[in-house]
PDB file of C-alpha atoms in Angstrom:
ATOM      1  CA  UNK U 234     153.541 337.739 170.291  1.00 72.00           C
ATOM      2  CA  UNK U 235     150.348 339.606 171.642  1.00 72.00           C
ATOM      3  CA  UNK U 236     149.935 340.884 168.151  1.00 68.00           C
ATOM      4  CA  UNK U 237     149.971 337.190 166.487  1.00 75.00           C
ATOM      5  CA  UNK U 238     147.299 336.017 169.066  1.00 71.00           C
ATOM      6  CA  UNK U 239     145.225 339.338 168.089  1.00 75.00           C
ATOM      7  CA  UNK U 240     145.241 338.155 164.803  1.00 69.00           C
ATOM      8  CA  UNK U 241     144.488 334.341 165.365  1.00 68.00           C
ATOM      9  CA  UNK U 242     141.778 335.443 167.576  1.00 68.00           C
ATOM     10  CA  UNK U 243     140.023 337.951 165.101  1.00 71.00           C
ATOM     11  CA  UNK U 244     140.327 335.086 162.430  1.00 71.00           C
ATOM     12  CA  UNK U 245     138.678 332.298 164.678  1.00 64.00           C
ATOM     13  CA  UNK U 246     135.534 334.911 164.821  1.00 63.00           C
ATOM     14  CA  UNK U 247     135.664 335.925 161.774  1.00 65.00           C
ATOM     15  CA  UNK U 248     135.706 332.344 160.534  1.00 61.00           C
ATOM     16  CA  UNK U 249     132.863 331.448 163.166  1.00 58.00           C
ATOM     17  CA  UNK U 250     130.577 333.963 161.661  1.00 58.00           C
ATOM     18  CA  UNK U 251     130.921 332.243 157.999  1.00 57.00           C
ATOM     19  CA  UNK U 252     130.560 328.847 160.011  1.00 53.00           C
ATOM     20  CA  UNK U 253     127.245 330.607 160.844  1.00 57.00           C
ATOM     21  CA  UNK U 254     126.230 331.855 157.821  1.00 60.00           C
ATOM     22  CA  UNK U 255     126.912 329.019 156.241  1.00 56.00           C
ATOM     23  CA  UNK U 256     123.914 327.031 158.345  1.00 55.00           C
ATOM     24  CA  UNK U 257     121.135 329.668 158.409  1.00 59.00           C
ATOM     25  CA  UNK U 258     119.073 329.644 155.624  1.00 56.00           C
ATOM     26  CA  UNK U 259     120.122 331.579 152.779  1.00 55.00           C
ATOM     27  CA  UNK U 260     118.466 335.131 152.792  1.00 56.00           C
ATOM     28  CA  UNK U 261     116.320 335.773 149.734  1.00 60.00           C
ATOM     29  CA  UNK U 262     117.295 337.614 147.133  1.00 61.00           C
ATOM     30  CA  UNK U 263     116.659 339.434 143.948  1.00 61.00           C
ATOM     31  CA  UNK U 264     116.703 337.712 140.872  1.00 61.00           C
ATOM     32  CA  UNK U 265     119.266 339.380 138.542  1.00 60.00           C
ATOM     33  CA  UNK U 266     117.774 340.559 135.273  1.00 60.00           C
ATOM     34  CA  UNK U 267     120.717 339.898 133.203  1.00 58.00           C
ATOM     35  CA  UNK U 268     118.771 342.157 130.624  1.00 56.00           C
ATOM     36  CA  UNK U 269     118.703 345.129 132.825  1.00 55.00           C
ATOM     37  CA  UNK U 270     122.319 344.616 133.653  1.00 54.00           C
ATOM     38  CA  UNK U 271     123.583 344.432 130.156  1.00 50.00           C
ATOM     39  CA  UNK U 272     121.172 347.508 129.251  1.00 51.00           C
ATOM     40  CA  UNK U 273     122.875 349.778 132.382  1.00 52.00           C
ATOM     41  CA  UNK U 274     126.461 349.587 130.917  1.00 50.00           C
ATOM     42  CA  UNK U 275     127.357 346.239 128.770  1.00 48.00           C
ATOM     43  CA  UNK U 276     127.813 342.945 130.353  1.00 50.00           C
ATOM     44  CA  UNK U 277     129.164 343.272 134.003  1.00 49.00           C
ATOM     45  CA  UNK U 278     132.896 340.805 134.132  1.00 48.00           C
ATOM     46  CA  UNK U 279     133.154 342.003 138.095  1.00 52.00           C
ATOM     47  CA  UNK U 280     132.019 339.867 140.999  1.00 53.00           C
ATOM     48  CA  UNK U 281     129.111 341.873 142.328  1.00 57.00           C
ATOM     49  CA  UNK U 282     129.615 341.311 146.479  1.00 55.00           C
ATOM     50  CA  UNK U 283     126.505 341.369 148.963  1.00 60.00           C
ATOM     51  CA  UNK U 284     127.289 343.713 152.021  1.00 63.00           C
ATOM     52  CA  UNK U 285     128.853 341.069 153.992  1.00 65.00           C
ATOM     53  CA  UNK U 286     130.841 339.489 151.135  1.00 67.00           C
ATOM     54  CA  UNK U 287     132.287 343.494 150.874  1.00 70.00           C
ATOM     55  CA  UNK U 288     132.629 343.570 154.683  1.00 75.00           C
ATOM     56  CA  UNK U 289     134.509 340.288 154.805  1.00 81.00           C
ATOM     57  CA  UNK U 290     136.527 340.816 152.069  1.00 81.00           C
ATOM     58  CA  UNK U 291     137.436 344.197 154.120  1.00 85.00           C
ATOM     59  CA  UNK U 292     137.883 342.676 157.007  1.00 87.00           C
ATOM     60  CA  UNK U 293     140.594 340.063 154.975  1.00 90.00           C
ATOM     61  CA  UNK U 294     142.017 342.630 153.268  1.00 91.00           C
ATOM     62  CA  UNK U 295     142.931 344.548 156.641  1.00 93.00           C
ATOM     63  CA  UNK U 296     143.782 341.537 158.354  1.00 94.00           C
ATOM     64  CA  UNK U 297     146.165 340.739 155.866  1.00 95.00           C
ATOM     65  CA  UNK U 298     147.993 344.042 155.404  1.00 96.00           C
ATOM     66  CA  UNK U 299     148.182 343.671 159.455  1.00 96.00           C
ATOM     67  CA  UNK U 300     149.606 340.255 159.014  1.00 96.00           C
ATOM     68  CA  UNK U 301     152.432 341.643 156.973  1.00 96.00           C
ATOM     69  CA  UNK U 302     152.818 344.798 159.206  1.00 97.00           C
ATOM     70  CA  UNK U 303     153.196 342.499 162.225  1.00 97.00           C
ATOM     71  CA  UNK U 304     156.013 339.964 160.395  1.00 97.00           C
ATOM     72  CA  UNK U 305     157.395 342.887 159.579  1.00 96.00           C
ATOM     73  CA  UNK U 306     157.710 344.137 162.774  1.00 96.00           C
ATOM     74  CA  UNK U 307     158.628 340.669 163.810  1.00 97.00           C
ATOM     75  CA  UNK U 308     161.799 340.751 161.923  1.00 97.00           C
ATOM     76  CA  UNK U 309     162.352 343.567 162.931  1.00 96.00           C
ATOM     77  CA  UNK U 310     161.811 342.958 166.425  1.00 96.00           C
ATOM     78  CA  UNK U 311     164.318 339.546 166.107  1.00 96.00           C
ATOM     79  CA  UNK U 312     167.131 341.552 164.551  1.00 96.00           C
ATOM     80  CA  UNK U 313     166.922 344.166 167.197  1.00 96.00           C
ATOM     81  CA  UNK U 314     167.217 341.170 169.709  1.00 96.00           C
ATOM     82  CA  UNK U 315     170.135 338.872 168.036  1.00 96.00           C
ATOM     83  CA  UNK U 316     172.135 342.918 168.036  1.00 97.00           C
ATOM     84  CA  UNK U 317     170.998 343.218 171.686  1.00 97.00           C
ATOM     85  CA  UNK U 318     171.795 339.474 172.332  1.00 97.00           C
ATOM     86  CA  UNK U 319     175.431 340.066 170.717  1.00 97.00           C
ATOM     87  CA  UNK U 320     175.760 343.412 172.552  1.00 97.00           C
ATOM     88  CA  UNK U 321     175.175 341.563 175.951  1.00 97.00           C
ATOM     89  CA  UNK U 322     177.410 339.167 175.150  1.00 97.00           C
ATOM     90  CA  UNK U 323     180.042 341.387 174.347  1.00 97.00           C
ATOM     91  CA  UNK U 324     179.636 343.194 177.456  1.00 97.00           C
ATOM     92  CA  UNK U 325     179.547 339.524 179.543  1.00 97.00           C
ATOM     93  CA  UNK U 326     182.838 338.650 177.886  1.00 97.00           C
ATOM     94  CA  UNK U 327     184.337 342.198 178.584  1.00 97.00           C
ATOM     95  CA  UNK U 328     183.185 341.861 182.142  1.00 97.00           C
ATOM     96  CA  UNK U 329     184.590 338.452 182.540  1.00 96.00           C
ATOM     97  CA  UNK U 330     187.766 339.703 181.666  1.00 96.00           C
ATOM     98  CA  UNK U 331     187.945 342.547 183.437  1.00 96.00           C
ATOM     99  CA  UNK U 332     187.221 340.592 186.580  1.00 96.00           C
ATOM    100  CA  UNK U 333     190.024 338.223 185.143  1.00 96.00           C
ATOM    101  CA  UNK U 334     192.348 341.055 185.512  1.00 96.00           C
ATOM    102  CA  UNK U 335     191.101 342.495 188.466  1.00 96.00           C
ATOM    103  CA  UNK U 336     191.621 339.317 190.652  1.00 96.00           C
ATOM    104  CA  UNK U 337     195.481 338.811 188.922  1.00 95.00           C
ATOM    105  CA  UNK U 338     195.847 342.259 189.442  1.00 96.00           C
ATOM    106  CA  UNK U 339     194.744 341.416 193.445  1.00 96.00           C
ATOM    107  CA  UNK U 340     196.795 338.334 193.593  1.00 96.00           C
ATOM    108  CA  UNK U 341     199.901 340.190 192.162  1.00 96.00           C
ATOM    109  CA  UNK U 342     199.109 343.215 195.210  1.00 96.00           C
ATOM    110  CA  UNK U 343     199.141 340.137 197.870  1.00 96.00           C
ATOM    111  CA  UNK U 344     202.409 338.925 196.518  1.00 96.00           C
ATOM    112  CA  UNK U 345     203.873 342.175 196.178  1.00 96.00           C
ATOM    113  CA  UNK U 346     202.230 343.218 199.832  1.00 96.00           C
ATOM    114  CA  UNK U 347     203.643 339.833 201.195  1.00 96.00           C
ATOM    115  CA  UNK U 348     207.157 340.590 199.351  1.00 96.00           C
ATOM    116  CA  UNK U 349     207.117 344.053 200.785  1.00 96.00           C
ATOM    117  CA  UNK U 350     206.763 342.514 204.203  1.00 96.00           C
ATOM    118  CA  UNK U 351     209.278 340.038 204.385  1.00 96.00           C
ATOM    119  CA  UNK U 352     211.723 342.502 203.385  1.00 96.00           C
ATOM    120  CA  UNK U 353     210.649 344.593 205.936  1.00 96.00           C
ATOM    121  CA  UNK U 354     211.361 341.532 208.336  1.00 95.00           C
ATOM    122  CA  UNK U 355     214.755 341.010 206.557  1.00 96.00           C
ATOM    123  CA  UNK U 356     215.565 344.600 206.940  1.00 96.00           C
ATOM    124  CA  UNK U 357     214.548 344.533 210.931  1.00 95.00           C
ATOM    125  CA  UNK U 358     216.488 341.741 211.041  1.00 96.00           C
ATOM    126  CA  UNK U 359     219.939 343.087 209.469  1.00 96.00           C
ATOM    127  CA  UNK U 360     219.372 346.228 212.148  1.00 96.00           C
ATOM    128  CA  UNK U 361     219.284 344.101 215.015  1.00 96.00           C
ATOM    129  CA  UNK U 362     222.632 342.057 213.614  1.00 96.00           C
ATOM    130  CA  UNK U 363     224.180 345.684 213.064  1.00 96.00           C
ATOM    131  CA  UNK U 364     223.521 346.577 216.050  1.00 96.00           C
ATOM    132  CA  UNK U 365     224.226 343.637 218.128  1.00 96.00           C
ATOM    133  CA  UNK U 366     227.862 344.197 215.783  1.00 96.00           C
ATOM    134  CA  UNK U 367     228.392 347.631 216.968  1.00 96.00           C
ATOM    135  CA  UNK U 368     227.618 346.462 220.917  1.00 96.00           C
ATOM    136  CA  UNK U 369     230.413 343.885 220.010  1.00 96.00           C
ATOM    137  CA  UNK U 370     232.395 345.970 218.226  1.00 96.00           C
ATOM    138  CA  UNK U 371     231.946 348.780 221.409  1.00 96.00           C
ATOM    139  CA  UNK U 372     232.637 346.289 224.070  1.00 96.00           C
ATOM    140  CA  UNK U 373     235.701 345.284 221.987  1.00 96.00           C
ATOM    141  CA  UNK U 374     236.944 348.269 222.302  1.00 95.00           C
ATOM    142  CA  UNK U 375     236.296 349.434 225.880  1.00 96.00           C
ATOM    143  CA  UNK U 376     238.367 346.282 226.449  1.00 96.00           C
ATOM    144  CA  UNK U 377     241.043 347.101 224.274  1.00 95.00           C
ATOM    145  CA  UNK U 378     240.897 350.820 225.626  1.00 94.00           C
ATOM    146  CA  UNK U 379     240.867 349.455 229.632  1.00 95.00           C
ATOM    147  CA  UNK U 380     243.632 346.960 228.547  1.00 94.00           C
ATOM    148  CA  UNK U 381     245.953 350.156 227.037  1.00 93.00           C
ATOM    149  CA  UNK U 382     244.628 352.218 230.361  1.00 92.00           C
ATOM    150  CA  UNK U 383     246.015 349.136 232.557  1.00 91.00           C
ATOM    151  CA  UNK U 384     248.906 348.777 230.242  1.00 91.00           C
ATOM    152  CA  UNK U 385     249.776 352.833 231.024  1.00 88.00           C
ATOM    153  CA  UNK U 386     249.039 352.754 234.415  1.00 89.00           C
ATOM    154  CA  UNK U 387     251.360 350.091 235.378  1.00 87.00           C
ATOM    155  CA  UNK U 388     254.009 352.323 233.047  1.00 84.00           C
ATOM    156  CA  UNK U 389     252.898 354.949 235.227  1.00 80.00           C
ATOM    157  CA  UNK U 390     253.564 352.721 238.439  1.00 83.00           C
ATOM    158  CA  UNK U 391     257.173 351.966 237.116  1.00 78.00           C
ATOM    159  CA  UNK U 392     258.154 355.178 236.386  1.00 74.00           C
ATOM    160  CA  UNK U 393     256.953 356.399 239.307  1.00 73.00           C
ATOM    161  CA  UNK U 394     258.827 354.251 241.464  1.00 70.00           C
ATOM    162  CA  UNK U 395     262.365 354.665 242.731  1.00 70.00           C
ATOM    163  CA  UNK U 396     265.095 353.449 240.431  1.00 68.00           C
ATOM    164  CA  UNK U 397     266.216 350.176 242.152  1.00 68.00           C
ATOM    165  CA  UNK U 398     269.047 350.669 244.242  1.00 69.00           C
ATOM    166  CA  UNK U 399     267.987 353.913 245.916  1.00 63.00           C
ATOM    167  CA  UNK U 400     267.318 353.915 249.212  1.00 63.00           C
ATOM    168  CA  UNK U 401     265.834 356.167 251.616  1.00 57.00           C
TER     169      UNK U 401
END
């Protein structure tokens, strides 16, 4: 962009000087002795150019070949961009769908942590029923076991005793 207003720029002054040239008074010069001319090597079919016509048509000539470098370099330039421009969106899309996965990747951890909790609860809670089962299941027994203790000591107590009918 720079290089286009370089351009533009050198071209407005360079146009401003022929502007000036153009309302000066001509500078005088030499008649051409078209004798002389045809005498130094045959009729002359070139444009013969004053010093500033040569330096202009330099100056032209330069500006030109610049003009070409710089669309060149334009093109250039744009086709590096769209590739950077596709690159970046590439990388925008990628990054969209890694963050895509990343959060259902999250969500599925919470679920899973959440899961892993509850059966933690569930599992707490089927030890406490087991164990309130095997109090039961103890006391059941100790009653069974004081019932068979009161069952043998009162076949103790019988046996003990004096057959009925014997007197002392």
């Amino acid at each position: 962009m720079k290089l286009i207003a370089i351009l533009l720029v050198s071209t407005l002054l360079s146009s401003c000087g022929m502007v000036a040239e153009f309302f000066s008074s001509p500078a005088k010069e030499r008649p051409v002795d078209a004798a002389a001319n045809y005498l130094r090597g045959g009729p002359n079919t070139e444009v013969e150019l004053g010093a500033d016509e040569q330096a202009m048509l330099e100056s032209y000539s330069s500006l030109t070949k610049l003009r070409t470098q710089l669309e060149t370099k334009i093109q250039e330039l744009e086709s590096h961009s769209g590739i950077q421009a596709t690159r970046l969106a590439r990388a925008e899309e990628a990054r969209d769908q890694e963050q895509h996965l990343r959060l259902g990747a999250e969500q599925e951890v919470a679920r899973l942590a959440k899961q892993v909790g509850d059966l933690q609860a569930k599992v707490l809670s089927m030890n406490v029923e087991r164990a309130r089962q095997e109090q039961e299941l103890l006391r059941l027994r100790i009653q069974s076991l004081n019932s068979q203790l009161a069952e043998l000591q009162s076949q103790a107590t019988e046996a003990a005793a004096p057959p009925p009918g014997y007197r002392r």
